[in-house]
Coordinates of C-alpha atoms in Angstrom, one line a residue:
M30 CA 0.0 0.1 0.2
I31 CA 1.5 3.5 -0.9
N32 CA 0.8 4.3 2.2
E33 CA 2.8 2.5 4.7
G34 CA 4.1 3.5 7.7
L35 CA 2.3 6.7 8.1
E36 CA 0.1 8.1 11.1
P37 CA -3.2 6.7 10.3
E38 CA -4.5 10.7 10.0
R39 CA -1.7 11.4 7.2
A40 CA -2.0 8.6 5.6
N41 CA -6.2 8.8 5.7
K42 CA -5.9 12.1 4.1
E43 CA -3.7 10.9 1.3
L44 CA -5.6 8.2 0.6
A45 CA -9.2 10.6 0.2
N46 CA -6.3 12.8 -2.2
D47 CA -5.8 10.5 -3.6
L48 CA -9.8 8.8 -4.4
A49 CA -10.6 12.5 -5.2
M50 CA -8.1 12.4 -8.1
A51 CA -9.2 9.3 -8.7
F52 CA -13.4 10.5 -9.0
R53 CA -11.7 13.5 -10.8
I54 CA -10.3 11.5 -13.7
K55 CA -13.1 8.5 -14.2
K56 CA -15.8 11.9 -14.2
V57 CA -13.4 13.9 -17.2
A58 CA -13.3 10.3 -19.1
C59 CA -16.6 9.9 -19.0
E60 CA -17.2 13.6 -20.2
Y61 CA -14.5 12.7 -22.8
E62 CA -15.5 9.5 -23.7
T63 CA -19.8 11.5 -24.2
Q64 CA -17.6 14.1 -25.6
R65 CA -16.7 11.6 -28.3
K66 CA -19.2 10.1 -29.1
K67 CA -21.0 13.1 -30.1
Y68 CA -18.4 14.4 -32.4
I69 CA -18.3 11.0 -33.5
S70 CA -21.9 11.0 -34.1
E71 CA -22.1 15.0 -36.1
A72 CA -19.9 14.0 -37.7
K73 CA -21.7 10.5 -39.4
E74 CA -24.7 13.0 -39.9
R75 CA -22.3 15.4 -41.3
Q76 CA -21.5 13.3 -43.7
K77 CA -24.6 11.4 -44.0
A78 CA -25.2 15.1 -45.5
V79 CA -23.1 15.4 -48.3
N80 CA -24.5 12.2 -49.7
L81 CA -27.6 13.3 -49.3
L82 CA -26.6 16.8 -51.5
E83 CA -24.5 14.5 -53.9
K84 CA -28.2 12.7 -54.4
K85 CA -29.1 15.8 -55.5
K86 CA -32.5 15.8 -52.2
K87 CA -34.1 19.1 -50.9
L88 CA -32.6 19.9 -47.6
K89 CA -35.7 19.7 -45.9
D90 CA -35.3 16.0 -47.1
I91 CA -31.8 16.6 -46.1
E92 CA -33.6 18.4 -43.2
A93 CA -35.7 15.5 -41.5
I94 CA -32.9 12.5 -42.2
T95 CA -30.1 14.0 -40.6
G96 CA -32.4 16.2 -38.0
L97 CA -28.6 19.1 -39.2
S98 CA -31.0 22.3 -38.7
Q99 CA -31.1 23.7 -42.0
R100 CA -28.5 26.5 -41.4
Q101 CA -26.1 23.2 -40.5
I102 CA -26.3 22.0 -44.3
L103 CA -26.1 25.2 -45.5
E104 CA -22.4 26.1 -44.3
L105 CA -21.8 21.8 -45.7
R106 CA -23.2 22.7 -49.0
Y107 CA -20.5 25.4 -48.2
E108 CA -17.1 23.5 -47.3
Y109 CA -18.6 20.9 -50.2
I110 CA -18.6 23.2 -52.7
V111 CA -15.0 25.2 -52.1
S112 CA -14.0 21.8 -51.1
Q113 CA -14.9 21.3 -55.1
I114 CA -13.1 24.5 -56.7
L115 CA -10.0 24.3 -54.6
N116 CA -10.2 20.3 -55.6
G117 CA -10.2 21.8 -59.5
V118 CA -13.7 20.5 -60.5
H119 CA -15.2 21.9 -63.0
P120 CA -17.9 24.5 -62.3
R121 CA -20.8 22.8 -64.4
D122 CA -19.5 20.0 -63.2
I123 CA -20.8 21.2 -59.7
V124 CA -23.4 22.5 -61.0
N125 CA -24.6 19.5 -61.7
K126 CA -23.9 17.4 -58.8
L127 CA -24.8 19.2 -55.9
N128 CA -28.3 20.2 -58.7
I129 CA -28.2 23.8 -57.5
S130 CA -28.3 26.9 -59.1
Y131 CA -24.7 28.6 -61.2
S132 CA -25.3 32.0 -58.7
V133 CA -25.3 29.9 -55.3
Y134 CA -22.4 28.0 -56.9
K135 CA -20.7 32.4 -58.2
K136 CA -21.8 32.6 -54.0
A137 CA -20.2 30.3 -53.1
R138 CA -16.7 31.4 -54.0
N139 CA -17.2 34.7 -53.6
L140 CA -17.9 34.4 -49.6
Y141 CA -14.6 32.6 -49.8
I142 CA -13.0 34.7 -51.1
T143 CA -14.2 37.9 -49.8
R144 CA -13.1 35.4 -46.0
E145 CA -9.6 33.8 -47.0
I146 CA -8.8 38.1 -48.0
I147 CA -10.1 39.3 -44.8
K148 CA -8.5 36.3 -43.0
G149 CA -5.1 38.5 -44.9
I150 CA -4.8 36.0 -47.7
S151 CA -2.8 37.2 -50.3
K152 CA -3.8 37.7 -53.7
N153 CA -1.5 35.6 -55.1
D154 CA -1.7 32.8 -52.7
L155 CA -5.3 32.9 -52.8
A156 CA -5.8 32.9 -56.9
E157 CA -2.8 29.6 -56.9
R158 CA -6.1 28.4 -55.0
L159 CA -8.2 28.6 -57.3
K160 CA -5.6 28.0 -60.3
V161 CA -7.3 31.8 -61.2
Q162 CA -5.4 35.4 -62.7
P163 CA -4.9 38.3 -59.6
E164 CA -6.8 39.7 -61.0
V165 CA -10.5 37.8 -60.4
I166 CA -9.6 38.3 -57.1
E167 CA -9.1 41.8 -56.9
H168 CA -11.6 41.4 -59.2
R169 CA -14.1 39.4 -56.4
K170 CA -12.2 40.0 -53.1
Y171 CA -15.2 42.1 -51.7
T172 CA -18.3 40.5 -54.2
Y173 CA -20.1 39.1 -51.9
V174 CA -20.5 41.5 -49.4
I175 CA -21.8 44.3 -51.9
E176 CA -24.1 42.2 -54.0
A177 CA -25.8 40.6 -50.2
L178 CA -25.7 44.3 -48.6
E179 CA -26.9 45.7 -51.8
K180 CA -30.2 43.5 -52.0
K181 CA -31.0 44.5 -48.4
E182 CA -29.3 41.7 -46.0
S183 CA -28.3 42.3 -42.8
V184 CA -25.2 44.1 -42.0
D185 CA -25.3 41.1 -39.4
D186 CA -25.9 38.3 -40.9
V187 CA -23.6 39.6 -43.2
A188 CA -20.5 40.2 -41.0
K189 CA -21.2 36.2 -39.1
Q190 CA -21.4 34.9 -43.3
V191 CA -18.1 36.1 -43.1
G192 CA -16.8 36.3 -40.2
C193 CA -15.3 39.6 -38.8
S194 CA -16.6 42.7 -37.3
K195 CA -19.9 44.9 -38.9
N196 CA -18.0 47.6 -38.9
I197 CA -15.6 45.6 -41.5
I198 CA -18.4 45.1 -43.6
T199 CA -19.6 49.3 -43.7
D200 CA -15.4 50.4 -44.8
I201 CA -15.9 48.3 -47.3
Y202 CA -19.4 48.6 -48.4
I203 CA -18.3 52.7 -48.2
L204 CA -14.9 52.6 -50.6
H205 CA -18.0 50.6 -52.6
E206 CA -20.5 53.2 -52.6
I207 CA -17.7 56.1 -53.0
K208 CA -15.4 54.5 -54.8
K209 CA -19.2 55.1 -57.9
N210 CA -19.8 58.3 -56.3
T211 CA -21.9 58.2 -54.2
D212 CA -23.6 61.0 -52.5
V213 CA -22.6 61.2 -49.0
K214 CA -25.6 62.8 -47.6
S215 CA -27.1 58.7 -49.1
L216 CA -25.1 56.6 -47.5
A217 CA -24.7 58.8 -44.6
V218 CA -28.2 58.8 -43.9
Q219 CA -28.3 54.6 -45.4
F220 CA -25.8 53.9 -42.3
N221 CA -26.7 56.4 -39.9
C222 CA -23.9 58.8 -39.0
S223 CA -23.0 62.0 -40.7
E224 CA -21.8 63.2 -43.1
K225 CA -18.0 64.0 -41.8
K226 CA -16.8 60.1 -40.9
F227 CA -17.1 60.2 -45.0

């Protein structure tokens, strides 16, 4: 026994500490195992959703079969489209494989470009990944933000999709509008601020 030769009171404290530590270790191990099983289950559902997307199933059907939310399924579809783009699959093949419109494909591609540019990836690196000219990246770097805001999506939603602050989204849009020679007064009204900010 580990506690041999110790005074009885001290031995009892040591034993209590050892038991408490063993209990904590067992509790952590159980929590880990629960999380691992949950992760595996979610991974299986995600893979099932991707397989159903490839089989051209409707989003509502996939939602019912997998139990994933529509937002999760849309994010999976986005990730799948991006992975196909990065693997060099032709846009027409992606559109046909997932039974989506070309505009859905373009939206996913533009969102990817915007996210990567905001993360700080250089235009040249991104162009190399996507196998396009750097001028294409320059032209499309903020297309997602501009198109989303022109379709009257909220700045909050766009910022959440892109993964950045509302200020960055607002700045991107204002710069775009200023380049188009949009009236500063209308921008001030649109963003509830003074003209002096511009």
